[in-house]
Tab-separated table of C-alpha atoms in Angstrom:
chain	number	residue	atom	x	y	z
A	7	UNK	CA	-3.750	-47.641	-7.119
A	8	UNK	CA	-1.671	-44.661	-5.795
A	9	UNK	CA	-3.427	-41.461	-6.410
A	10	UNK	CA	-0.758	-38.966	-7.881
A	11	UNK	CA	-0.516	-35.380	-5.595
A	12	UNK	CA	-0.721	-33.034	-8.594
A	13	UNK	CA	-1.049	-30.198	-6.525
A	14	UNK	CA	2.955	-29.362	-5.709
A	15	UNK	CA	3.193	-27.446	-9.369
A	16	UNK	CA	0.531	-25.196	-8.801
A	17	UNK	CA	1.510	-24.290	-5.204
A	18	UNK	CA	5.192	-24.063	-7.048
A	19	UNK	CA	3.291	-21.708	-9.758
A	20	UNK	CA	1.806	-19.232	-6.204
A	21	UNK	CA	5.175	-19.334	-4.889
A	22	UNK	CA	7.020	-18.690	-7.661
A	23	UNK	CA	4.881	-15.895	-9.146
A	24	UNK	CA	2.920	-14.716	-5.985
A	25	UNK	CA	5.505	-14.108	-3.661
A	26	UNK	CA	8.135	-12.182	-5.714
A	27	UNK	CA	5.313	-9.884	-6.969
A	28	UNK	CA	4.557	-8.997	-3.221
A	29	UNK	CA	7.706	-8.709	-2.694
A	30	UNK	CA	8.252	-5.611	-4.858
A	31	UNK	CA	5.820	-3.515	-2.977
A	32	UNK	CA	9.102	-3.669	-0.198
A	33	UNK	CA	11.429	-2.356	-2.727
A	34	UNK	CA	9.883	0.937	-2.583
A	35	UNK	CA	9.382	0.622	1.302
A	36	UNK	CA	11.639	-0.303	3.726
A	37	UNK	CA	11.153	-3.763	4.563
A	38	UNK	CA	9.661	-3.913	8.441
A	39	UNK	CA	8.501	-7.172	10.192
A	40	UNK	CA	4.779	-6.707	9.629
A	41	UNK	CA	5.958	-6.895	5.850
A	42	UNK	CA	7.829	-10.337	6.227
A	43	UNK	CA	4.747	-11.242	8.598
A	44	UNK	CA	2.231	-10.326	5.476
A	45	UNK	CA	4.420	-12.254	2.999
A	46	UNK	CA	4.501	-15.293	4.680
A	47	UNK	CA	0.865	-15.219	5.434
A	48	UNK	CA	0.678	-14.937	1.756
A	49	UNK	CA	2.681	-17.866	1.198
A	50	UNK	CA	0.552	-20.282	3.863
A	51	UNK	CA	-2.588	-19.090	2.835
A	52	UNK	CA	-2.337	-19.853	-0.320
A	53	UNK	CA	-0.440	-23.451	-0.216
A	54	UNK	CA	-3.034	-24.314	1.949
A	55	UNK	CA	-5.869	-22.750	-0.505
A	56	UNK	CA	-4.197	-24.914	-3.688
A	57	UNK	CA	-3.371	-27.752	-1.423
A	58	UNK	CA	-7.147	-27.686	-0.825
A	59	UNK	CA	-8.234	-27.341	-4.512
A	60	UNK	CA	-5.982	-30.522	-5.287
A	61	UNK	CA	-7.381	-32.527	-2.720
A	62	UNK	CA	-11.243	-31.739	-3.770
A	63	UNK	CA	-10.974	-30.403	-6.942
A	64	UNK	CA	-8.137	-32.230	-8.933
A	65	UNK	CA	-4.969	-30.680	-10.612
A	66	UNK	CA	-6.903	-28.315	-13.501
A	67	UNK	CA	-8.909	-26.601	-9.960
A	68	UNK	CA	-5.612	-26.307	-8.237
A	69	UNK	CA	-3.650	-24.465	-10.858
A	70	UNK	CA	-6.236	-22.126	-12.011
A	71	UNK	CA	-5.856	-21.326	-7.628
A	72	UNK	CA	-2.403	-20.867	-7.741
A	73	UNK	CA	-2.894	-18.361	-11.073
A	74	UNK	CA	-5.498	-16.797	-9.659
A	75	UNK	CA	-3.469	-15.807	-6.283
A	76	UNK	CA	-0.213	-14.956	-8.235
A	77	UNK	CA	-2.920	-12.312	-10.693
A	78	UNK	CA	-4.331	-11.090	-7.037
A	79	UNK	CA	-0.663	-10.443	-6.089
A	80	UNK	CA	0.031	-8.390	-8.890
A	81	UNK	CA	-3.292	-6.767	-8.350
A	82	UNK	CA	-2.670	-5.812	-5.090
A	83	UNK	CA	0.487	-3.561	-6.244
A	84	UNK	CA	-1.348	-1.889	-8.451
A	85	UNK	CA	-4.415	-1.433	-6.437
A	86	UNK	CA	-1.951	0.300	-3.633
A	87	UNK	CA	-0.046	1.865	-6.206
A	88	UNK	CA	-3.166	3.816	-7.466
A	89	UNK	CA	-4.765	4.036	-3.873
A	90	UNK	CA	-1.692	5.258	-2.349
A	91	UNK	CA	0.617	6.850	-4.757
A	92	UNK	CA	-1.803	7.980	-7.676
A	93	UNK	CA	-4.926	9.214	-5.522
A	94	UNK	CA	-2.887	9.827	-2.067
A	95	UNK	CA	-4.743	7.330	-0.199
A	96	UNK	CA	-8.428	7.993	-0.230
A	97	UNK	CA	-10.254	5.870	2.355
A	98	UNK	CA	-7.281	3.824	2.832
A	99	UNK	CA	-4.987	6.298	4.717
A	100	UNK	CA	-7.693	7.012	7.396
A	101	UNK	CA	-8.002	3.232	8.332
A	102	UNK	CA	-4.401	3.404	8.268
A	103	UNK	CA	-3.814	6.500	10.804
A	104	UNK	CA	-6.706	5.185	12.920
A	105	UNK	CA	-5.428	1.759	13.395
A	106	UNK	CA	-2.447	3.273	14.265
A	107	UNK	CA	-4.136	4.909	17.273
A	108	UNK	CA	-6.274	1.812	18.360
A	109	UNK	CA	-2.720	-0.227	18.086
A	110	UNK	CA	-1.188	2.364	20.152
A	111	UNK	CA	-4.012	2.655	22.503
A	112	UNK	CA	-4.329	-1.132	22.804
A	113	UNK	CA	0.145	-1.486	23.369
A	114	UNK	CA	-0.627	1.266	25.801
A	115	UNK	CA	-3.525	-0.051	27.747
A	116	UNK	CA	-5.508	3.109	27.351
A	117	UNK	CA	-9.241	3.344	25.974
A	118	UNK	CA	-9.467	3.218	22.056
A	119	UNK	CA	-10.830	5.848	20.387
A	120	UNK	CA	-12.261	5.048	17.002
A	121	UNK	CA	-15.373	5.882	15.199
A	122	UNK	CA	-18.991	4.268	14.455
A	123	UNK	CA	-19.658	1.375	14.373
A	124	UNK	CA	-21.309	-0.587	12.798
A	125	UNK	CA	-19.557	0.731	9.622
A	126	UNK	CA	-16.539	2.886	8.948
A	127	UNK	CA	-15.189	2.752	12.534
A	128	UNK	CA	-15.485	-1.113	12.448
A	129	UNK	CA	-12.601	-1.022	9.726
A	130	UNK	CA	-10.525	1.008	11.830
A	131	UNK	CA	-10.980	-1.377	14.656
A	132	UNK	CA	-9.875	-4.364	12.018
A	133	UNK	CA	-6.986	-2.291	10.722
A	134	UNK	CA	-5.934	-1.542	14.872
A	135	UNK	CA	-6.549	-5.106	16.037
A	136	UNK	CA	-4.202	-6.285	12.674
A	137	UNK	CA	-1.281	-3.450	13.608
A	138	UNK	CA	-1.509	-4.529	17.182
A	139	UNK	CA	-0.240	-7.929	16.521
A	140	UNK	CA	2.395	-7.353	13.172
A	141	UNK	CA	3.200	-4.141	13.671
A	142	UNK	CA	1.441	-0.655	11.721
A	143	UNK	CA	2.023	-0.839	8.612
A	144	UNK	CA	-0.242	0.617	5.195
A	145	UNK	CA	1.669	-2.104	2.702
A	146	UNK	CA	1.415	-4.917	5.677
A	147	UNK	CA	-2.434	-4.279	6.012
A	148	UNK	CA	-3.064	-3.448	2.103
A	149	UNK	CA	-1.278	-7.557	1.890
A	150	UNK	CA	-3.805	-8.803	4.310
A	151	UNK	CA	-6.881	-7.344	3.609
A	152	UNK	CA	-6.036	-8.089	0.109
A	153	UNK	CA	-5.456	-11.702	0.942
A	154	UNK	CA	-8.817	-11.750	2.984
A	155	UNK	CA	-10.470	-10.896	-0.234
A	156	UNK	CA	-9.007	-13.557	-2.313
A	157	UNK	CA	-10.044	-16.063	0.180
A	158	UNK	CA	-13.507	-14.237	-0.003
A	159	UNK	CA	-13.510	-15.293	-3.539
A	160	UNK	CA	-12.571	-18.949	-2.900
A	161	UNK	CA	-15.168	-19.217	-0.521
A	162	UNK	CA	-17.723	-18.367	-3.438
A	163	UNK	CA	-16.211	-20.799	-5.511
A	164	UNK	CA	-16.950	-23.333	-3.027
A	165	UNK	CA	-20.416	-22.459	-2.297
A	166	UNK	CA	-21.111	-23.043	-5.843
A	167	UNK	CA	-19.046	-26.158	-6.013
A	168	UNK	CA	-21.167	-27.564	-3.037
A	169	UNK	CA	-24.705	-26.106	-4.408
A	170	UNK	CA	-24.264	-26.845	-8.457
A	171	UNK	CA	-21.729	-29.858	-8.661
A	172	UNK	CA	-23.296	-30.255	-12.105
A	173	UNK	CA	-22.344	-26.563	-13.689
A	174	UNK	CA	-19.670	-25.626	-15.000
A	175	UNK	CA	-17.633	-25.768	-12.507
A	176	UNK	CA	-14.178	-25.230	-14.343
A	177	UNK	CA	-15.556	-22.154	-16.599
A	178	UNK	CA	-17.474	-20.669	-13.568
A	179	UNK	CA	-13.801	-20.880	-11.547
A	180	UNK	CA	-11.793	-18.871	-14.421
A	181	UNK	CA	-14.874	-16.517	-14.830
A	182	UNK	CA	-14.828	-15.900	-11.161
A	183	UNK	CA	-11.042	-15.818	-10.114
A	184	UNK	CA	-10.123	-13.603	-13.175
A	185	UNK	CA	-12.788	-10.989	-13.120
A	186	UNK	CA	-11.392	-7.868	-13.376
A	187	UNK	CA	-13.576	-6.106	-10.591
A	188	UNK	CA	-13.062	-9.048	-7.770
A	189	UNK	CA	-9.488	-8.523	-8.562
A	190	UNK	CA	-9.092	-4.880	-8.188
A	191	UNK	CA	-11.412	-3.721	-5.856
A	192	UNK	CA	-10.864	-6.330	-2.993
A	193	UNK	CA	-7.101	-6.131	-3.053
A	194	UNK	CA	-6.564	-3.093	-0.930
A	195	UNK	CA	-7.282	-2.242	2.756
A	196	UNK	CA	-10.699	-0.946	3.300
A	197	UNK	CA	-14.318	-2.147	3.419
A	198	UNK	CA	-14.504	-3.625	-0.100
A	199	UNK	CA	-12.232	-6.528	0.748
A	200	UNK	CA	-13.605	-7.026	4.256
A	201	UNK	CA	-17.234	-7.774	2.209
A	202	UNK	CA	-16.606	-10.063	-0.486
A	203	UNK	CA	-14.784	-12.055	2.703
A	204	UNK	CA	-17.527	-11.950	4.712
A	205	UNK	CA	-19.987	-12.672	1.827
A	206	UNK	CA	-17.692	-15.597	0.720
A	207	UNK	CA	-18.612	-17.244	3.919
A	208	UNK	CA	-22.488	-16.257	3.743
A	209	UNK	CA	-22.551	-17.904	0.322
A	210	UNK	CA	-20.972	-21.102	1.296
A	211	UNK	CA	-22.962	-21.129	4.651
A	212	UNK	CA	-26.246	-20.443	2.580
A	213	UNK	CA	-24.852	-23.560	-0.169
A	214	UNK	CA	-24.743	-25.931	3.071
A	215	UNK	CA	-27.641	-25.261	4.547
A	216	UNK	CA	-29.708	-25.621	1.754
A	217	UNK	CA	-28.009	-28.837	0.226
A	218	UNK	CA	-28.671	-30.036	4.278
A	219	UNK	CA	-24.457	-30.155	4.688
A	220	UNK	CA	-22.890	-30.171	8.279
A	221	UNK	CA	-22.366	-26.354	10.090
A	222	UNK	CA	-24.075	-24.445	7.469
A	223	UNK	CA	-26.347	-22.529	9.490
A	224	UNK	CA	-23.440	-21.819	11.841
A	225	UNK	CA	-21.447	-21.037	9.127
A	226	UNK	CA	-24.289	-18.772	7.511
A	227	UNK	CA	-24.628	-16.893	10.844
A	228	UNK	CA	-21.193	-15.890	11.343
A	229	UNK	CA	-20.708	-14.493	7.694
A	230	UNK	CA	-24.214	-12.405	8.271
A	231	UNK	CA	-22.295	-10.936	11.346
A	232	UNK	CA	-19.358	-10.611	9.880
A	233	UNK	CA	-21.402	-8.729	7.042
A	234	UNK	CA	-23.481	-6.696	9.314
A	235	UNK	CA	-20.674	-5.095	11.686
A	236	UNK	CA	-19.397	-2.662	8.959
A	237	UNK	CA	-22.559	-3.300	6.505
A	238	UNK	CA	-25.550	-4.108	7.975
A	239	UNK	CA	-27.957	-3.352	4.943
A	240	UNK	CA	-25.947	-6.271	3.351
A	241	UNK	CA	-26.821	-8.400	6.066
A	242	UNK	CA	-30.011	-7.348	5.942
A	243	UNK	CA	-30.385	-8.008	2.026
A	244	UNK	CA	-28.940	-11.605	2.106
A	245	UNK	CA	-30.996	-12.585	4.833
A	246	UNK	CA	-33.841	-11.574	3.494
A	247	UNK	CA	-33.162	-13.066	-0.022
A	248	UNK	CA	-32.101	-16.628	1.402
A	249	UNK	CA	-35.307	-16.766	3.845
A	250	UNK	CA	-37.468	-16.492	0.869
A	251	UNK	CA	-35.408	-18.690	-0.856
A	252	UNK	CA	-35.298	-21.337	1.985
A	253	UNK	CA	-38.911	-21.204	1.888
A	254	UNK	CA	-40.168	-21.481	-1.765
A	255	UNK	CA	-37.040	-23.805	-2.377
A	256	UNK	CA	-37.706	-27.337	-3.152
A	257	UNK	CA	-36.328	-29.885	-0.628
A	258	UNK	CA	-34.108	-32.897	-2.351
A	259	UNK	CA	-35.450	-34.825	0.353
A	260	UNK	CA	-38.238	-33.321	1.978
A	261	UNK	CA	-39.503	-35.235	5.123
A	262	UNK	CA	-42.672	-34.716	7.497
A	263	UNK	CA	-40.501	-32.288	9.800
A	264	UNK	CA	-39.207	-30.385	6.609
A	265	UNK	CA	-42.001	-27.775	6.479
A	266	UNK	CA	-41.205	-27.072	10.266
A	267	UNK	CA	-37.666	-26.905	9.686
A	268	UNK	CA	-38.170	-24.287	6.547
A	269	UNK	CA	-40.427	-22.435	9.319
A	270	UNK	CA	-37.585	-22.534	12.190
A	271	UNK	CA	-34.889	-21.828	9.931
A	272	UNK	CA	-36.997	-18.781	8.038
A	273	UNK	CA	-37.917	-16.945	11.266
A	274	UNK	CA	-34.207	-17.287	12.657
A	275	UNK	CA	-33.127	-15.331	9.157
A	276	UNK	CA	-35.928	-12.448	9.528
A	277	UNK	CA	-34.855	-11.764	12.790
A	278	UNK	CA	-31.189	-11.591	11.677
A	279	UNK	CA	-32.757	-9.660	9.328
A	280	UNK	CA	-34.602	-7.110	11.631
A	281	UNK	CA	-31.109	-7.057	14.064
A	282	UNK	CA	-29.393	-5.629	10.841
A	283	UNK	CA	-32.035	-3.707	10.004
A	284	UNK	CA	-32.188	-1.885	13.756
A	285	UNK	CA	-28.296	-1.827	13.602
A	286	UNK	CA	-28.880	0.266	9.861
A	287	UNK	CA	-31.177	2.347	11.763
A	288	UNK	CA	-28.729	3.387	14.414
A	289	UNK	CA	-25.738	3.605	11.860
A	290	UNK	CA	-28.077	6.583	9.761
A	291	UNK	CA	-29.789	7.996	12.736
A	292	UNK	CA	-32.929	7.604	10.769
A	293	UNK	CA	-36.794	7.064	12.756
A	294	UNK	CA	-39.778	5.853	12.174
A	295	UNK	CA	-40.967	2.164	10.410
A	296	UNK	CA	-39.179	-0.113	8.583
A	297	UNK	CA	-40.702	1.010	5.329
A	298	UNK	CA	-39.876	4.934	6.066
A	299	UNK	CA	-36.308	4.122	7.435
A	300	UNK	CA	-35.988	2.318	4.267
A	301	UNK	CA	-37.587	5.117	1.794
A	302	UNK	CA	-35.889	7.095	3.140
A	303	UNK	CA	-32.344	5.864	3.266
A	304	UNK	CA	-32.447	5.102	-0.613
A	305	UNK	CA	-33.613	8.900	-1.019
A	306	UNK	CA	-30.702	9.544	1.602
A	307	UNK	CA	-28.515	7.202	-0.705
A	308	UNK	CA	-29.616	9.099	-4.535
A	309	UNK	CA	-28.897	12.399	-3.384
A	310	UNK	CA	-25.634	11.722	-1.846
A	311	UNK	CA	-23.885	9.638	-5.051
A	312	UNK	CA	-24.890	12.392	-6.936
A	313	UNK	CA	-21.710	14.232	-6.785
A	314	UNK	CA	-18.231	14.285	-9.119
A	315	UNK	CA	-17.186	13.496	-12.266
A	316	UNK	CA	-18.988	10.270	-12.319
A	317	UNK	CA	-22.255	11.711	-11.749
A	318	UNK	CA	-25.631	10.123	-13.915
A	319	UNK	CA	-29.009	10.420	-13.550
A	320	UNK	CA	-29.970	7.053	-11.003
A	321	UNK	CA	-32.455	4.728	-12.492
A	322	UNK	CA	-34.332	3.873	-8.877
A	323	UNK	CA	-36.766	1.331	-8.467
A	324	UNK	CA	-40.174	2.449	-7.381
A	325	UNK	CA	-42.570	0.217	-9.113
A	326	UNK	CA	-42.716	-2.705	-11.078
A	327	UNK	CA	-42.296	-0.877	-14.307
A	328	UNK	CA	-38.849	0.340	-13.146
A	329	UNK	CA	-37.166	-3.252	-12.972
A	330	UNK	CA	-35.924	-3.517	-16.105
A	331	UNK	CA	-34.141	-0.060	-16.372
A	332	UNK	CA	-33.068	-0.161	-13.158
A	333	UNK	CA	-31.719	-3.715	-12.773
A	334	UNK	CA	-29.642	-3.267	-16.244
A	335	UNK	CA	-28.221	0.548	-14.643
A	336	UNK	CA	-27.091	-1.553	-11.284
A	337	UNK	CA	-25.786	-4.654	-12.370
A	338	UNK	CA	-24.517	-3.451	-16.032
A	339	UNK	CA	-23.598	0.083	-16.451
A	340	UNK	CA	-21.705	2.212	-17.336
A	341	UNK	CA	-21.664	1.362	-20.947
A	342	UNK	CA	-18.260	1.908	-22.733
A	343	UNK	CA	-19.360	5.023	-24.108
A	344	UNK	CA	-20.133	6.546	-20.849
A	345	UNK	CA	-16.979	5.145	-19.011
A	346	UNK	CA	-15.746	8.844	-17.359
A	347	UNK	CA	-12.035	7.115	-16.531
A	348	UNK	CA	-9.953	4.123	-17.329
A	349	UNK	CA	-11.022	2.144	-14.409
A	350	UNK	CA	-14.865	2.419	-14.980
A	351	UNK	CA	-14.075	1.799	-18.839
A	352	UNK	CA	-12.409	-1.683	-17.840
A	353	UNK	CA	-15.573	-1.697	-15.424
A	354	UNK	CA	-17.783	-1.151	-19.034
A	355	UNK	CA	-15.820	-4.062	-21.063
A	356	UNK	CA	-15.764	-6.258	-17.951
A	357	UNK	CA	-20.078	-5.727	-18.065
A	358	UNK	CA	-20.055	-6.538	-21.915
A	359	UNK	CA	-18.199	-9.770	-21.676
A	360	UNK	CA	-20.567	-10.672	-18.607
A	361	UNK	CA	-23.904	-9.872	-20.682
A	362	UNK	CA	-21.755	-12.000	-24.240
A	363	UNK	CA	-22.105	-14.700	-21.724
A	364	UNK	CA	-25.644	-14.545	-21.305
A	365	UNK	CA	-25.964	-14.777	-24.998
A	366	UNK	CA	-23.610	-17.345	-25.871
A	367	UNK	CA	-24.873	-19.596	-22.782
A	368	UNK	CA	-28.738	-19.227	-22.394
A	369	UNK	CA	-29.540	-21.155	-19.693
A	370	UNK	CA	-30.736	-18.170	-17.069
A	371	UNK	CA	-33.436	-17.214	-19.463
A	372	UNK	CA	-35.392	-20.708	-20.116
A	373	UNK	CA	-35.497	-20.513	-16.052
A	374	UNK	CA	-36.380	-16.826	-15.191
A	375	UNK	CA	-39.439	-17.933	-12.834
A	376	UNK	CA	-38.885	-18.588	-9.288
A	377	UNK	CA	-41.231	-21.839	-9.969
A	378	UNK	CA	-38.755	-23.199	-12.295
A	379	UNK	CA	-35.384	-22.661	-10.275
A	380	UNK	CA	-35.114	-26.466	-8.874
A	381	UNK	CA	-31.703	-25.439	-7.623
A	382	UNK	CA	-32.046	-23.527	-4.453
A	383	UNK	CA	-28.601	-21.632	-4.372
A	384	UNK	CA	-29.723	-20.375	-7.659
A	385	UNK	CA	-33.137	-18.989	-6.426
A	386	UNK	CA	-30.929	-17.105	-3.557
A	387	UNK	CA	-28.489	-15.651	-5.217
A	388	UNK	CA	-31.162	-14.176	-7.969
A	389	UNK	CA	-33.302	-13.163	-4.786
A	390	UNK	CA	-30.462	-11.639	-3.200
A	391	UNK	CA	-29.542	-9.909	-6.446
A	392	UNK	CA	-33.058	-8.498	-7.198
A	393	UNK	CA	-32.620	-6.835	-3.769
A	394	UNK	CA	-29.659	-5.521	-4.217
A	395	UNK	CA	-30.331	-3.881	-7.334
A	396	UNK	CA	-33.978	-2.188	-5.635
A	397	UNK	CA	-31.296	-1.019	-3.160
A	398	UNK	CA	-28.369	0.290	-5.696
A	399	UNK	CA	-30.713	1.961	-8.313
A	400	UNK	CA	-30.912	4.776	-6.336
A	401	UNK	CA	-26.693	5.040	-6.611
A	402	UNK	CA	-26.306	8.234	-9.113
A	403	UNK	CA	-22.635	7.861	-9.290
A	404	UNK	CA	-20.716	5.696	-11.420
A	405	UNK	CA	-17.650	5.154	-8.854
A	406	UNK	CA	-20.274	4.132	-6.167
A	407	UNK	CA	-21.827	1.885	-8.558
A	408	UNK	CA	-18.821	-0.162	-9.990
A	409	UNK	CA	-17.303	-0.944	-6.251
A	410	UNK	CA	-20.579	-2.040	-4.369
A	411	UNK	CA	-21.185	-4.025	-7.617
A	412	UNK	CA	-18.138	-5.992	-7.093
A	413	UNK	CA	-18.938	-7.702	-4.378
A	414	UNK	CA	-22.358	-9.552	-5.497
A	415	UNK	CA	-20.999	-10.523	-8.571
A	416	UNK	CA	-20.104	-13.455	-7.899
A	417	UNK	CA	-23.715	-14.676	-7.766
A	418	UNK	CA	-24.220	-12.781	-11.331
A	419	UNK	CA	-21.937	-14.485	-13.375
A	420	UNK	CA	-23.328	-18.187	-11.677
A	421	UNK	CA	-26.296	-18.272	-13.921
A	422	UNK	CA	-24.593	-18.698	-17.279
A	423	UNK	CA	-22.919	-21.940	-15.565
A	424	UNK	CA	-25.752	-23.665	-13.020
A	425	UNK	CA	-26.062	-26.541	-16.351
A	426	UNK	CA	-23.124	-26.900	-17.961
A	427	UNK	CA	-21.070	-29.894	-19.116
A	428	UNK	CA	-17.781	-29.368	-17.485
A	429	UNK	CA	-18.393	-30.922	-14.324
A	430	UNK	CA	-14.768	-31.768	-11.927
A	431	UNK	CA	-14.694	-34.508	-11.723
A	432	UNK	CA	-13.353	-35.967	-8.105
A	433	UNK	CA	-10.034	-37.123	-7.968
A	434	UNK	CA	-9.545	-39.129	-4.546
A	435	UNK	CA	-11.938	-41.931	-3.285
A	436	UNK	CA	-12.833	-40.345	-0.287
A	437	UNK	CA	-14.753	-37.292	-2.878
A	438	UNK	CA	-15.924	-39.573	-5.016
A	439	UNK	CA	-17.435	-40.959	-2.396
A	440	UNK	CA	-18.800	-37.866	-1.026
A	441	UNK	CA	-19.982	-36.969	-4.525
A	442	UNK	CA	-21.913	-40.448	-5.054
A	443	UNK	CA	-23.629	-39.225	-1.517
A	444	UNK	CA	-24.723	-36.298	-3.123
């Protein structure tokens, strides 16, 4: 029986839609080679990205791709319409006149000058690296960076595909690809695009190492440094988070060697751990033990967000008794009452549609132990979420809040979906035989 290639519509639908959205941003710019070069990246990427989807996922996976990257084109105009034109370019303009310098610097074979790194001057190094090969351009980088964050997101999608073939793995896709925050705040050039790519491929690393799938420790390691080179307290966090999961995890097949492995494979992730850690250190300057450096950057980190228009009291975790507040503050708020402008009050209806879910599809709360979770992926992500919020409680600003949220949602809206009904099913023989494996 010929299997029928349903895939050529949706790549049609990216085309069709993607493209000529992109393609307005060089109406109101002159259109320059790194453009073209962007656009057509576009274009590959994502027939390769739905081509992909088809092949695993079958034709209902592939379109809601091809949607989901013509919605992230029309994102990204906005996003450098208000970055650029509505708020003069923020953070965005000073990646954009550095990696103009490094490009120049590199064309000219004369030392780059950029700034610190780990962190902010890593960016700049990204952004002068990208100019040096198409060309400097801020609506050439704002396309790629953008791009980098959509593949981010389908690298999430995977993970969760690989660790939970038994969710929801349609409803968890539109939840994920459509949410308004992954949308927005990865579609422009800076450091929140760079992080939900690099986290993309620490999820799906951490989903193949702990369903025992080929390169997922390799794959795992190069998203932590990926991760760590312009956030290394993210690094830190997700290491920490999936060596405790590794460890209390249950094996599927557990085997005399397994405990050693858990051991090997723990102790390689707390010293990733302590290198991102030591490179946090250096980034804030800050001495003394881990526990101080730590105490001391979330202090660092309260009294700093406190400033602007978006300013609220920080609900930081200290004790045990502080969880609740201060978990619902980092992953939820603000409310829609306390929204201060139109993009945290899409921020506020985006959080009550995430906690209608949680009503409507119970599943989280008959498993909220960490004996219970059977399903390691789960167990990380809700470790790795736990430590985020201790971290982000002590963010007093609701700007702050709503763009380093972004980026871990992913593993927020999972739970809902981890048993659901929907399961994709395979659509070639060669994935149904991979799925029988599993």
């Amino acid at each position: 029986m010929t299997v029928r290639r349903p895939g050529h519509r949706g790549v049609a639908v990216a085309l069709a839609l993607g493209v000529p959205l992109l393609g307005v941003l060089v109406v109101r710019w002159p259109t320059t080679p790194s453009v073209v070069v962007a656009l057509v990246a576009w274009a590959v990427v994502g027939r390769a990205l739905v081509r992909h989807a088809t092949r695993h996922d079958g034709e209902d996976i592939a379109r809601l791709v091809a949607w989901a990257l013509a919605a992230k084109a029309a994102v990204t105009l906005v996003s450098y319409w208000v970055t650029w034109i509505y708020y003069g370019g923020i953070d965005a303009s000073s990646y954009d006149a550095n990696g103009r310098a490094i490009a120049t610097a590199l064309w000219a074979g004369e030392p780059l000058v950029y700034r610190e790194m780990p962190g902010t001057g890593s960016i700049d190094l990204a952004t002068g690296l990208l100019y040096s090969v198409i060309g400097p351009s801020s609506v050439a980088g704002s396309l790629v960076f953008s791009l980098a964050g959509f593949l981010g997101v389908y690298l999430y999608f995977r993970a969760f595909r690989t660790a939970v073939p038994d969710g929801d793995v349609r409803t968890y896709g539109v939840a994920l690809f459509l949410l308004p925050s992954l949308l927005f705040w990865s579609a422009a050039l800076g450091k929140d695009s760079w992080m939900v790519f690099s986290l993309g491929i620490c999820a799906l690393g951490a989903a193949r190492l702990l369903n025992r799938r080929r390169h997922g420790l390799a794959t795992l390691l190069l998203g932590l440094l990926l991760c760590g080179w312009v956030r290394p307290h993210m690094a830190f966090m997700v290491a920490v988070a999936l060596a405790l999961g590794f460890t209390l995890g249950r094996s599927k097949r557990p085997t005399l060697i397994t405990p050693l492995i858990k051991l090997a494979v723990a102790a390689l992730l707390v010293g990733s751990a302590g290198v991102a850690l030591l490179q946090f250190q250096e980034l804030t300057s800050q001495e003394g033990s881990t526990t101080e450096v730590i105490d001391q950057s979330l202090s660092n980190l309260e009294r700093n967000s406190a400033i602007g228009n978006s300013e609220f009291e920080a609900s930081s975790i200290r004790t045990v008794a502080d969880v609740p507040g201060g978990v619902f503050t980092t992953l939820f708020r603000p409310l829609v009452h306390e929204a201060p402008n139109p993009l945290a009050l899409v921020s506020a209806v985006e959080s009550l549609a995430i906690l209608w879910l949680f009503v409507i599809r119970p599943a989280l709360g008959r498993q909220l132990t960490l004996g219970s979770f059977a399903n390691g992926y789960a167990l990380f992500g809700l470790l790795f979420l736990l430590i985020f919020c201790v971290g982000f409680s002590n963010v007093g600003n609701f700007g702050w809040l709503i763009r380093q949220r972004a980026q871990v949602l992913p593993f927020l809206i999972m739970f809902p979906f981890v048993h659901g009904a929907a399961r994709v099913a395979p659509t070639t023989p060669a994935v149904r035989r991979s799925a029988t494996a599993r």
